[in-house]
CSV table of C-alpha atoms in Angstrom, one decimal:
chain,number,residue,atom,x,y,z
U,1,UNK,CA,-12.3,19.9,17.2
U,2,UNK,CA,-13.6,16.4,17.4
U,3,UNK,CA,-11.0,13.6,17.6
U,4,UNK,CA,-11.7,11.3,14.3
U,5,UNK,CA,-8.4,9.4,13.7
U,6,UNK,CA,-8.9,5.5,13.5
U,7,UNK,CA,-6.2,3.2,14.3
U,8,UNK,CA,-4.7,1.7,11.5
U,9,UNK,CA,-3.3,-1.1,13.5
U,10,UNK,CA,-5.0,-3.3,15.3
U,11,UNK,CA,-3.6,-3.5,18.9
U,12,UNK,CA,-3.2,-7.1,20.1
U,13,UNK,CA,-2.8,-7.8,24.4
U,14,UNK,CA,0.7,-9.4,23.7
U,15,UNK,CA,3.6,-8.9,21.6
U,16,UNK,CA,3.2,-12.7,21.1
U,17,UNK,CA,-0.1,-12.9,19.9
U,18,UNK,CA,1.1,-11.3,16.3
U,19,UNK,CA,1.7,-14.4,14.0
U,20,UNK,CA,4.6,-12.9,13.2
U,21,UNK,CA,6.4,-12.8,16.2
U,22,UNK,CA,7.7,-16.9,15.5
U,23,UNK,CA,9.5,-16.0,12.9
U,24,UNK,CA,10.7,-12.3,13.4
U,25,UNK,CA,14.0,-11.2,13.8
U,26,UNK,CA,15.8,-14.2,12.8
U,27,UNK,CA,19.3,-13.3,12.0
U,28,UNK,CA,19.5,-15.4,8.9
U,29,UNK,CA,16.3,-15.7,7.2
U,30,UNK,CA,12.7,-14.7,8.1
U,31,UNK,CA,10.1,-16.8,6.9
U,32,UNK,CA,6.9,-15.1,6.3
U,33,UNK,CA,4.4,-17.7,7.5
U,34,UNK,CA,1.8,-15.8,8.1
U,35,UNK,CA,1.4,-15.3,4.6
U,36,UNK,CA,-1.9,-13.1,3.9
U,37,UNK,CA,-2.7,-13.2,7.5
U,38,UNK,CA,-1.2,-10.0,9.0
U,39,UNK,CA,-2.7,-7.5,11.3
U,40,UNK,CA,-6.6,-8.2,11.5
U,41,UNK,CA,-6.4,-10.3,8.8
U,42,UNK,CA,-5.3,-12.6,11.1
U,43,UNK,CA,-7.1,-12.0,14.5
U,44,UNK,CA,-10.3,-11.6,12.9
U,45,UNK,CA,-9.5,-14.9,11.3
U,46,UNK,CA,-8.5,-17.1,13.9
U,47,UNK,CA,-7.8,-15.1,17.5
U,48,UNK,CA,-10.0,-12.3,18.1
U,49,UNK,CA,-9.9,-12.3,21.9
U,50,UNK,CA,-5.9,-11.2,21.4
U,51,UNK,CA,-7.5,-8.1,20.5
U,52,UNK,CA,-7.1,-5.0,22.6
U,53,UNK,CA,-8.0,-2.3,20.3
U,54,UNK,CA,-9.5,-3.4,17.0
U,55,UNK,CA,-8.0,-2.3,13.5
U,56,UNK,CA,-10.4,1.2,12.4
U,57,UNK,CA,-11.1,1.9,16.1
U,58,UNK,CA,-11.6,5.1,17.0
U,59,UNK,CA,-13.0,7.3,19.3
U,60,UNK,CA,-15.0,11.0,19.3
U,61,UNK,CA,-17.0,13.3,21.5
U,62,UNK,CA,-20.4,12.6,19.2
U,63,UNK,CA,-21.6,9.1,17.7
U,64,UNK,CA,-22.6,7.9,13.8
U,65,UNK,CA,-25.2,6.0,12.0
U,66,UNK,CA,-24.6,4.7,8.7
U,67,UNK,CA,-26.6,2.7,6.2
U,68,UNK,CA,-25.9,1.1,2.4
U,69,UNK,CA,-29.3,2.4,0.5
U,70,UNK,CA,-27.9,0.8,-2.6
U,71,UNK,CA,-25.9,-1.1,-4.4
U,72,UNK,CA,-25.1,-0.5,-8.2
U,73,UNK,CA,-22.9,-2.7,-10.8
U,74,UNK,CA,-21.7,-1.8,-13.4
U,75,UNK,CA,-20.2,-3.5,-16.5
U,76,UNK,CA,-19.5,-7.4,-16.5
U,77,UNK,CA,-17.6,-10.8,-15.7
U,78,UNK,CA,-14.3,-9.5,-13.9
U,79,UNK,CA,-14.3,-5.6,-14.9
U,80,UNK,CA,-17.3,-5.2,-13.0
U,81,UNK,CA,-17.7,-2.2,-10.8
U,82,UNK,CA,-19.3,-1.7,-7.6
U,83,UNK,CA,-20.8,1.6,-6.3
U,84,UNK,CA,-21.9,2.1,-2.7
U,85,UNK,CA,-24.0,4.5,-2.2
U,86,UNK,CA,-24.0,5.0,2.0
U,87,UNK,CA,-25.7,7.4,3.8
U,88,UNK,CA,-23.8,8.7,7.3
U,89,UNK,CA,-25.9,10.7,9.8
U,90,UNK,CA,-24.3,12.3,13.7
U,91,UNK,CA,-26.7,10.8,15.8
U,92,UNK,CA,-25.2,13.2,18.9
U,93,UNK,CA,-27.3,15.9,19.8
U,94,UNK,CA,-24.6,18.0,21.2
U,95,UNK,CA,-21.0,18.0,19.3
U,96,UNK,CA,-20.0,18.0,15.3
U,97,UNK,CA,-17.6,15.4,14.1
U,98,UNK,CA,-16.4,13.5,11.0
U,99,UNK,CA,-16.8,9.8,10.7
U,100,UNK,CA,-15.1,7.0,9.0
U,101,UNK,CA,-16.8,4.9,6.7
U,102,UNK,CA,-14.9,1.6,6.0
U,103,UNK,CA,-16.5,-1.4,3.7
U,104,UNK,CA,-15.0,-4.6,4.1
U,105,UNK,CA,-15.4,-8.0,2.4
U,106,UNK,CA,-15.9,-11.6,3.2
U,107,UNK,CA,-14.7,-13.6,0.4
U,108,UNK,CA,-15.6,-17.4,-0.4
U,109,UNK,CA,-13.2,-19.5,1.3
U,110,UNK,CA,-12.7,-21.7,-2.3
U,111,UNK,CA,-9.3,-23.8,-2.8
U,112,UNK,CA,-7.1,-21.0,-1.7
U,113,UNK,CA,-8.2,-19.7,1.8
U,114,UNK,CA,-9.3,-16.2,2.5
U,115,UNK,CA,-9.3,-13.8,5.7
U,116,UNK,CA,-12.9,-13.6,7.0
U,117,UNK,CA,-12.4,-9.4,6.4
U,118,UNK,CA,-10.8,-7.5,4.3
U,119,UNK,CA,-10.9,-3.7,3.8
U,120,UNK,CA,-11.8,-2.9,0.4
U,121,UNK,CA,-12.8,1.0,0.7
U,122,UNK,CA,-13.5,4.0,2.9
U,123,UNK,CA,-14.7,7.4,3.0
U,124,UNK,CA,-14.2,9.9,5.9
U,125,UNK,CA,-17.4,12.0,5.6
U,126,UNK,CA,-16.9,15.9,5.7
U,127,UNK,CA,-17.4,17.9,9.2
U,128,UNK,CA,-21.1,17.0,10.0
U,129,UNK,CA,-23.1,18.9,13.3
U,130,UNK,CA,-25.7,17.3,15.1
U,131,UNK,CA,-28.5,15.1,13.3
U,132,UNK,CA,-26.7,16.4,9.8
U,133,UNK,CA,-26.7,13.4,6.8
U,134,UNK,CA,-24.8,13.1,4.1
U,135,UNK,CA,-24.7,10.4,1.2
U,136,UNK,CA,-20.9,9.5,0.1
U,137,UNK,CA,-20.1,6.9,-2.4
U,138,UNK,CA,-17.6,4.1,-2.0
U,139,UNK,CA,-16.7,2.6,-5.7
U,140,UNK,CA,-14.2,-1.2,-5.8
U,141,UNK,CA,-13.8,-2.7,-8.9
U,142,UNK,CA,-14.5,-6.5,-8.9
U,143,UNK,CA,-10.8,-7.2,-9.6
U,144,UNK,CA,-9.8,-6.0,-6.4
U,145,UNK,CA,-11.3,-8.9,-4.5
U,146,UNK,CA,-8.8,-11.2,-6.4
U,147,UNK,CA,-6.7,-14.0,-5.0
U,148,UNK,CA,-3.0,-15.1,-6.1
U,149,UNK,CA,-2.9,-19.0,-6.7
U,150,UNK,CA,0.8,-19.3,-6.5
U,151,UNK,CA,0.9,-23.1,-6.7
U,152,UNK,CA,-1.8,-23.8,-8.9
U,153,UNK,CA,-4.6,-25.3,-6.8
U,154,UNK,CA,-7.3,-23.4,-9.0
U,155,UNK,CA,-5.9,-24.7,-12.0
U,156,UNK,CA,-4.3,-21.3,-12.7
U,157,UNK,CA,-0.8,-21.2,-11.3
U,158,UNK,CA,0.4,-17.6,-10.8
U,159,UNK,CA,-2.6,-16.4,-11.5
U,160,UNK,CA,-4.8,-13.8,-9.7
U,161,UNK,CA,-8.4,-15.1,-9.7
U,162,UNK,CA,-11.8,-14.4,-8.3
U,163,UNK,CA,-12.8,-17.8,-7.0
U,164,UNK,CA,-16.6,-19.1,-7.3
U,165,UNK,CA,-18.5,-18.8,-4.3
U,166,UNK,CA,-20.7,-15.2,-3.0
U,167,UNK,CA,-19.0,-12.1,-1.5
U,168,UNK,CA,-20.6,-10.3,1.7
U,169,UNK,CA,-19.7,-7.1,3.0
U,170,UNK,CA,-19.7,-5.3,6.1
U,171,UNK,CA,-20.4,-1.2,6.6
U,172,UNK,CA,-19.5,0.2,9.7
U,173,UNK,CA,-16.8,2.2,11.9
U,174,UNK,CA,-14.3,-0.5,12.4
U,175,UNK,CA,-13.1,-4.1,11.2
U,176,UNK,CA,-15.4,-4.9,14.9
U,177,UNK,CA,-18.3,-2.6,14.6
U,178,UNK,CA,-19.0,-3.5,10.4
U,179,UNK,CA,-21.9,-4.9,9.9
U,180,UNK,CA,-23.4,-7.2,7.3
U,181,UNK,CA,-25.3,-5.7,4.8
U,182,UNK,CA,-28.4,-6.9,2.4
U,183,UNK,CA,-26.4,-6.4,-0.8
U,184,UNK,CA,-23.8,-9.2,-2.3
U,185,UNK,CA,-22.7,-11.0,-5.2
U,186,UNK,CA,-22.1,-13.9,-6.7
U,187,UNK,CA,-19.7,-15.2,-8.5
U,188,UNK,CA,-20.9,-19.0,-10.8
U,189,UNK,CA,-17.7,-19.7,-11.7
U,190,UNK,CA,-13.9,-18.8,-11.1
U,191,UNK,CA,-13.1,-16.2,-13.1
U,192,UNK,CA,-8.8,-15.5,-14.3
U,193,UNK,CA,-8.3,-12.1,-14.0
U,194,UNK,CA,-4.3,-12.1,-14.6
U,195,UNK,CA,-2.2,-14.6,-15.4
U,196,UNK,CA,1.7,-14.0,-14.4
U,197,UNK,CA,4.6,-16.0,-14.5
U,198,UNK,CA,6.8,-17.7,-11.4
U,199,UNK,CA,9.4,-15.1,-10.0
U,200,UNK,CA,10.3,-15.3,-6.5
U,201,UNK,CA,9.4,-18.2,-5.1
U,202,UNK,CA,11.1,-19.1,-1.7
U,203,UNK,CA,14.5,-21.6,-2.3
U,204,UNK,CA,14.1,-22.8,1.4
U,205,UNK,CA,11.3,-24.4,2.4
U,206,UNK,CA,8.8,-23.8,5.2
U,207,UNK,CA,5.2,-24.1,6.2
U,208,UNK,CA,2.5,-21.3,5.9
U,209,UNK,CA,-0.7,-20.7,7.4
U,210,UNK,CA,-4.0,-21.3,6.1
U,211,UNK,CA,-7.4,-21.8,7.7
U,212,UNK,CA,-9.3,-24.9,8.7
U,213,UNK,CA,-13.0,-25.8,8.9
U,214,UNK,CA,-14.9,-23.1,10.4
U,215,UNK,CA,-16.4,-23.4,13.9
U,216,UNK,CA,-19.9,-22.1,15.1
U,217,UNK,CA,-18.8,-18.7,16.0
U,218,UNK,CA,-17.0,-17.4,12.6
U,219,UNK,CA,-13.7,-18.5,13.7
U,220,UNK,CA,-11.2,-20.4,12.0
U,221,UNK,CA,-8.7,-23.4,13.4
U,222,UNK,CA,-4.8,-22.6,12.4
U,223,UNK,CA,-3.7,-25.3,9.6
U,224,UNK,CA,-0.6,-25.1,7.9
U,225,UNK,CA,0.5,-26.3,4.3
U,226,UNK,CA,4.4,-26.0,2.5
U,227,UNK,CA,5.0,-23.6,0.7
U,228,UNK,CA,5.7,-24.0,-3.3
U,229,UNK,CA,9.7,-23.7,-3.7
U,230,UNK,CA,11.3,-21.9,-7.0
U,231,UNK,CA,10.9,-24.3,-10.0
U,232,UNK,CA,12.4,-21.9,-12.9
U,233,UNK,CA,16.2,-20.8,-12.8
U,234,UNK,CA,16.2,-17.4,-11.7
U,235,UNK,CA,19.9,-16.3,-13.2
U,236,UNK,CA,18.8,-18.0,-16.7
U,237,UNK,CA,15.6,-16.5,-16.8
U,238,UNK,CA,17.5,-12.5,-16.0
U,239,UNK,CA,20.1,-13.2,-18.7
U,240,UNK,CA,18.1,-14.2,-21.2
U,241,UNK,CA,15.7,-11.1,-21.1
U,242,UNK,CA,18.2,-8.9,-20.9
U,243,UNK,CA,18.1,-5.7,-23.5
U,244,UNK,CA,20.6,-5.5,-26.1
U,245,UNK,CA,23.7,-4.0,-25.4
U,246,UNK,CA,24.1,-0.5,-27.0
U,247,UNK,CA,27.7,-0.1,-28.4
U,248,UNK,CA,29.6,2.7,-27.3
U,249,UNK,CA,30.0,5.5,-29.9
U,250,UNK,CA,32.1,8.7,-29.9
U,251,UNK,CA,30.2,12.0,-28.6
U,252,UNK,CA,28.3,13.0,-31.7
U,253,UNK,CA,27.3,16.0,-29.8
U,254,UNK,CA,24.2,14.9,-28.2
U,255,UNK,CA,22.8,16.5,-25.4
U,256,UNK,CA,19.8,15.2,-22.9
U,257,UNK,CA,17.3,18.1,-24.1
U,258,UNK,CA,17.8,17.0,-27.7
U,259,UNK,CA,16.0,13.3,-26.4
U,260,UNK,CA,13.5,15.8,-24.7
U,261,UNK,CA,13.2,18.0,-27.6
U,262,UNK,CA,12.9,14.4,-30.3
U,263,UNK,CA,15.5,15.2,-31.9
U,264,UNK,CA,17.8,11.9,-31.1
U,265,UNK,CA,16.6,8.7,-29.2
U,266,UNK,CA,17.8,7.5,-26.4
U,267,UNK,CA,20.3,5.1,-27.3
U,268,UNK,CA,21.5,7.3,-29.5
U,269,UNK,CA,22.1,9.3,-26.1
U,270,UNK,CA,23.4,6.5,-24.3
U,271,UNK,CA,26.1,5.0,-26.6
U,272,UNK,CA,28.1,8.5,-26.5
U,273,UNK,CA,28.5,7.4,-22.5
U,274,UNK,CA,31.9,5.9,-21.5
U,275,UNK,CA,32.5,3.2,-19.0
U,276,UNK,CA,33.2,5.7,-16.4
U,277,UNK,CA,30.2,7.7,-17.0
U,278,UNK,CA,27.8,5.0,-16.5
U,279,UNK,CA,29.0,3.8,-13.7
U,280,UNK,CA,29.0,7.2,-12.1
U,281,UNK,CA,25.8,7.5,-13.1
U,282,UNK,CA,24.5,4.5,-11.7
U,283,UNK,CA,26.8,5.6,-8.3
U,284,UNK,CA,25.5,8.7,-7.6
U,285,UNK,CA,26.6,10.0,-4.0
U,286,UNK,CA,25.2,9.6,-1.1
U,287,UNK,CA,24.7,12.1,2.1
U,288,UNK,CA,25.6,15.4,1.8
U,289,UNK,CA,26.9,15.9,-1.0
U,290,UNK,CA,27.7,19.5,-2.1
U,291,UNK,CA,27.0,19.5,-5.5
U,292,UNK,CA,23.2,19.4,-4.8
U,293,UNK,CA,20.9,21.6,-1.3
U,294,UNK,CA,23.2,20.8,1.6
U,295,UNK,CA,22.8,18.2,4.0
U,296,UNK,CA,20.5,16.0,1.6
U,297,UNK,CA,20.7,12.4,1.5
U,298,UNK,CA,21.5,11.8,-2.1
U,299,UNK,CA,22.8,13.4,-5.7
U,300,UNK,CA,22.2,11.6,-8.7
U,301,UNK,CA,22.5,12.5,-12.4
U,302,UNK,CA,24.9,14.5,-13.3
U,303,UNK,CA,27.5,13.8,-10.5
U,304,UNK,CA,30.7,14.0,-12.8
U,305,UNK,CA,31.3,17.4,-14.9
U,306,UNK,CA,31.5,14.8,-17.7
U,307,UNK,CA,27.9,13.7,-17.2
U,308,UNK,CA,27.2,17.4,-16.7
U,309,UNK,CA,28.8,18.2,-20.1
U,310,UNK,CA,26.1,16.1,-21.6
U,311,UNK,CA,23.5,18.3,-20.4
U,312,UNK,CA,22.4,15.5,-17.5
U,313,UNK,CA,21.3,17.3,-14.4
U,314,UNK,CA,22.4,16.8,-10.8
U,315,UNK,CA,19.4,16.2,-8.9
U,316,UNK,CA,18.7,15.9,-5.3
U,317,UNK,CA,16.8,13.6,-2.8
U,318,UNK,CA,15.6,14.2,0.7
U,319,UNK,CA,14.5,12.3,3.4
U,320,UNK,CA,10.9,11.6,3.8
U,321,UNK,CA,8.3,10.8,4.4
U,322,UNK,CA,8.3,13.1,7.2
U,323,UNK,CA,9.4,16.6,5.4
U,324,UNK,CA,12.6,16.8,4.0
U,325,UNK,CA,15.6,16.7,6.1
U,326,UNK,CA,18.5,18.9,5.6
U,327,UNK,CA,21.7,18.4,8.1
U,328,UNK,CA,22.6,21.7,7.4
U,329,UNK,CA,21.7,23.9,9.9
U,330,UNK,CA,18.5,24.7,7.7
U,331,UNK,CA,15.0,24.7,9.0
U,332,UNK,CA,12.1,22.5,7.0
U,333,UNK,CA,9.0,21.7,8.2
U,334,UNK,CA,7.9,18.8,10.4
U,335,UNK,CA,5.6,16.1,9.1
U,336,UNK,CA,3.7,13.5,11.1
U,337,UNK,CA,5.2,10.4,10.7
U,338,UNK,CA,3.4,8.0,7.8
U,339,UNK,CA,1.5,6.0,10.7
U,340,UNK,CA,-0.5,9.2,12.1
U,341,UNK,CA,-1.2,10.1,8.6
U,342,UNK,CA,-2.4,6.6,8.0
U,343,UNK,CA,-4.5,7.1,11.1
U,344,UNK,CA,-6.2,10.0,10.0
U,345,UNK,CA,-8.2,7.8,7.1
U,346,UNK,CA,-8.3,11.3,5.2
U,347,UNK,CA,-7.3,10.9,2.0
U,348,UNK,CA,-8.3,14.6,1.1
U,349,UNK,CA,-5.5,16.5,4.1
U,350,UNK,CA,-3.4,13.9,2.9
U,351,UNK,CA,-2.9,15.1,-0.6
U,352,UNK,CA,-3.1,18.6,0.6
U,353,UNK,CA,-0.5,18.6,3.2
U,354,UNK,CA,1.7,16.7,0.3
U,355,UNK,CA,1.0,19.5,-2.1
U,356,UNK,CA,3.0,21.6,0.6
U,357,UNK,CA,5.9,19.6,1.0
U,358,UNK,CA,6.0,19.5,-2.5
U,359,UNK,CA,6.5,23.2,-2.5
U,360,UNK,CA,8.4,23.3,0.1
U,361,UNK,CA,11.0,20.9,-1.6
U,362,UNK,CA,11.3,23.3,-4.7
U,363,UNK,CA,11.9,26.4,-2.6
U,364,UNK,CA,14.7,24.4,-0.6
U,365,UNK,CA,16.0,23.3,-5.0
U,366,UNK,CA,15.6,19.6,-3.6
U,367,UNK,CA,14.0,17.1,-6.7
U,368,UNK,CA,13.1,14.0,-5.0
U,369,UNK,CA,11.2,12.9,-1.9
U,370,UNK,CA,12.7,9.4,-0.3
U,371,UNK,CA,8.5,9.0,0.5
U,372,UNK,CA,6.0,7.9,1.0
U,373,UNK,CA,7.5,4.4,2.5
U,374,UNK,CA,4.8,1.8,1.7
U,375,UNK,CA,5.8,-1.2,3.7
U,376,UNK,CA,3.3,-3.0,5.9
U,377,UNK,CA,3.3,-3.5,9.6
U,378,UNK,CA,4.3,-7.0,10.2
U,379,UNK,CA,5.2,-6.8,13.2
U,380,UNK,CA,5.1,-3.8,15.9
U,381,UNK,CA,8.6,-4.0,16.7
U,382,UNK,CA,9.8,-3.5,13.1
U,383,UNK,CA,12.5,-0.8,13.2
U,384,UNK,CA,11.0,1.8,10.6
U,385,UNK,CA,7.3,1.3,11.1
U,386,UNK,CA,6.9,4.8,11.8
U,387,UNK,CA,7.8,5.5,8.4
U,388,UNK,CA,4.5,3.7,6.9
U,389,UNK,CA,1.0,3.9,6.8
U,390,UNK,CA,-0.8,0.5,8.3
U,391,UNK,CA,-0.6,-3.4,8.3
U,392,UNK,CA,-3.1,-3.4,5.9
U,393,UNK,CA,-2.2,-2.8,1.9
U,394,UNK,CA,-5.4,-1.0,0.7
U,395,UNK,CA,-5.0,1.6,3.2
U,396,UNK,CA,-1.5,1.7,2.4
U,397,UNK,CA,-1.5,2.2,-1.0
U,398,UNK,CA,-4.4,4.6,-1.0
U,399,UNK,CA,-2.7,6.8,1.3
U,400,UNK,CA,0.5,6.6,-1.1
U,401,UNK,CA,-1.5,7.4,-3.9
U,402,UNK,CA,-2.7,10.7,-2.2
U,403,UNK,CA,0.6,12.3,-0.8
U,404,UNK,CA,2.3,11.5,-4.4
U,405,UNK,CA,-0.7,13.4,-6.2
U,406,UNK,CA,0.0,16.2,-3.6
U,407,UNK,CA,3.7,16.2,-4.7
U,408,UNK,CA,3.1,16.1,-8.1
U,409,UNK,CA,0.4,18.6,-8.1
U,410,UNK,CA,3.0,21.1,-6.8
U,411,UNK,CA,5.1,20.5,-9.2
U,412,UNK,CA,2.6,20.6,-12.5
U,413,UNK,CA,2.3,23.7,-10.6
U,414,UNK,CA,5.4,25.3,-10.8
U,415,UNK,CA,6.1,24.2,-14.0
């Protein structure tokens, strides 16, 4: 079989060529000042020569063409949609192979700063032999191009916009080898495509990167600018959205499947619960616990033969996201860890492996997967990277999204 994994990291010469590495591992605070700029974000930005191995590299024993033969948009303003239409042909003459098709997009610089790339789709093409073509279709809505103004330089504070200016994009096998195509758009004026409120803006101050001017060759000169500090009282703002307290009732013989069933409300459910019980409930145990498949890391629900009484099951959670873990003596299977899965690009084996360790989970009676682990890779030395997919948050989250469907296809199942 053809290797066709690309890297979902990009692979810097030095440990201290990561813009993260100032600030990492501080014992009181780390300060993200970085900001946006992680993994190629960064390097592609302002210190591409750092680069060893670019992010999407990849290697295999035949070679690929790929082309844009049109671009088509849809609907209007922000909810416009754009559809790729790509054509990938193996160029080898000897070997069959899949490729990786990853889009990326240059965005206007504007008020707020933007990477020079970003990925914004992919498609790994299916098993193709020599001089074989297919056409695949990459589809982004226009939202997803958005920037967050968190201190209000567009106009908009905490608002995600798409700022005026045109958007390029690049086709190709890796953040290095994309290349510009024919087809972009335009943008005449900013457009808000959601406005938000302050949350957690940092209390301490410190400076973040941005880019400055832009030199002949593409890349940008390192600026920095202080970051906007919490203006709203956090404590204040938590109190006063707070729900309203249910009072506690007697048990009037309410039972969990009667709020399945619609035959009580919630509440209604809720106020028979004594002190105790709800802070069992919110308790739980932790590993091992023998009311639940032994050696799994958690039980929650119905810990207490109170909270059973009221028909609330005990339910259990395993380790992920590489299989479920059992210190039991019992065998489960392995599962490559979240960065070879990220690697593979393949959303498809993804959600199919994930459909397995879904079943897998309700043949060992466990309820819960502690996966997929969706962190980014700030920094190589962080101590659970293996656990998730990439430094970059598209590829990230679409990987998530396809082990979860696996799991919950497994269960609709069953059930």
């Amino acid at each position: 079989v053809s290797p066709s994994g690309r890297l979902a990291d990009t692979i810097a010469h030095s440990l201290s060529n990561y813009p993260s590495s100032a600030s990492f591992g501080n014992k009181e605070r780390n300060l993200y000042q970085e900001d946006i700029y992680v993994g190629y974000r960064y390097f592609e930005t302002f210190n591409p020569k750092a680069v060893q191995f670019e992010f999407g590299f990849g290697l295999s024993y035949t070679r690929f063409s790929n082309q844009l033969n049109a671009l088509t948009i849809l609907g209007s303003a922000s909810e416009q949609e754009l559809v790729f239409n790509i054509e990938v042909k193996n160029i080898g003459d000897q070997y069959s192979g899949k490729d990786v098709v990853q889009l990326y997009v240059e965005a206007p610089q504007g008020h707020l700063g933007k990477p020079s790339r970003a990925l914004i789709g992919f498609v790994k093409t299916p098993t193709l032999d020599p001089q074989d073509t297919v056409c695949l279709t990459i589809s982004c809505p226009l939202s997803s191009f958005t920037s967050f103004d968190d201190c209000g330089k567009t106009g908009h504070p905490n608002s995600y916009v798409l700022e005026a200016g045109e958007y390029h994009f690049y086709l190709g096998g890796s953040v290095r080898q994309a290349k510009l195509v024919g087809e972009s758009v335009k943008i005449e004026e900013l457009l808000v495509v959601e406005q938000l409120t302050e949350a957690l803006a940092p209390v301490t101050g410190f400076n973040r990167l941005i880019p400055k001017g832009n030199e002949e060759n593409g890349v940008y000169n390192c600026d920095y600018e202080s970051v906007p500090l919490r203006t709203i009282d956090l404590s204040k703002r938590i109190l006063s959205e707070l729900p309203s307290s249910i009072p506690i009732s007697e048990d009037r013989g309410i039972r969990l499947l009667d709020v399945k069933q619609g035959r009580a409300d919630i509440d209604e459910f809720i106020s028979q619960m004594t002190v105790k019980q709800l802070a069992t409930i919110v308790r739980g145990e932790g590993m091992c616990s023998p009311k639940v498949t032994p050696g799994t890391a958690a039980a929650f629900g119905g810990v207490s033969p109170s909270l059973f009484d009221l028909g609330i099951p005990v339910v259990a959670a395993a380790d992920g996201p590489s299989g479920i873990r059992m210190d039991s003596g019992h065998k489960a299977s392995q599962v490559p860890i979240g960065t070879l899965l990220g690697c593979t690009w393949n959303t498809e084996l993804n959600e199919k492996l994930f459909h397995l360790v879904g079943k897998e989970m309700q043949a060992n009676h466990i309820d819960t997967l502690l996966g997929p682990g969706v962190n980014i890779h700030r920094h190589p030395l962080n101590g659970r990277n293996f656990e998730y997919f990439s430094e970059d948050p598209f590829l990230s989250g679409v990987m998530a999204a396809s082990q979860t469907l696996g799991l919950n296809a497994a269960e609709c199942q069953i059930g």
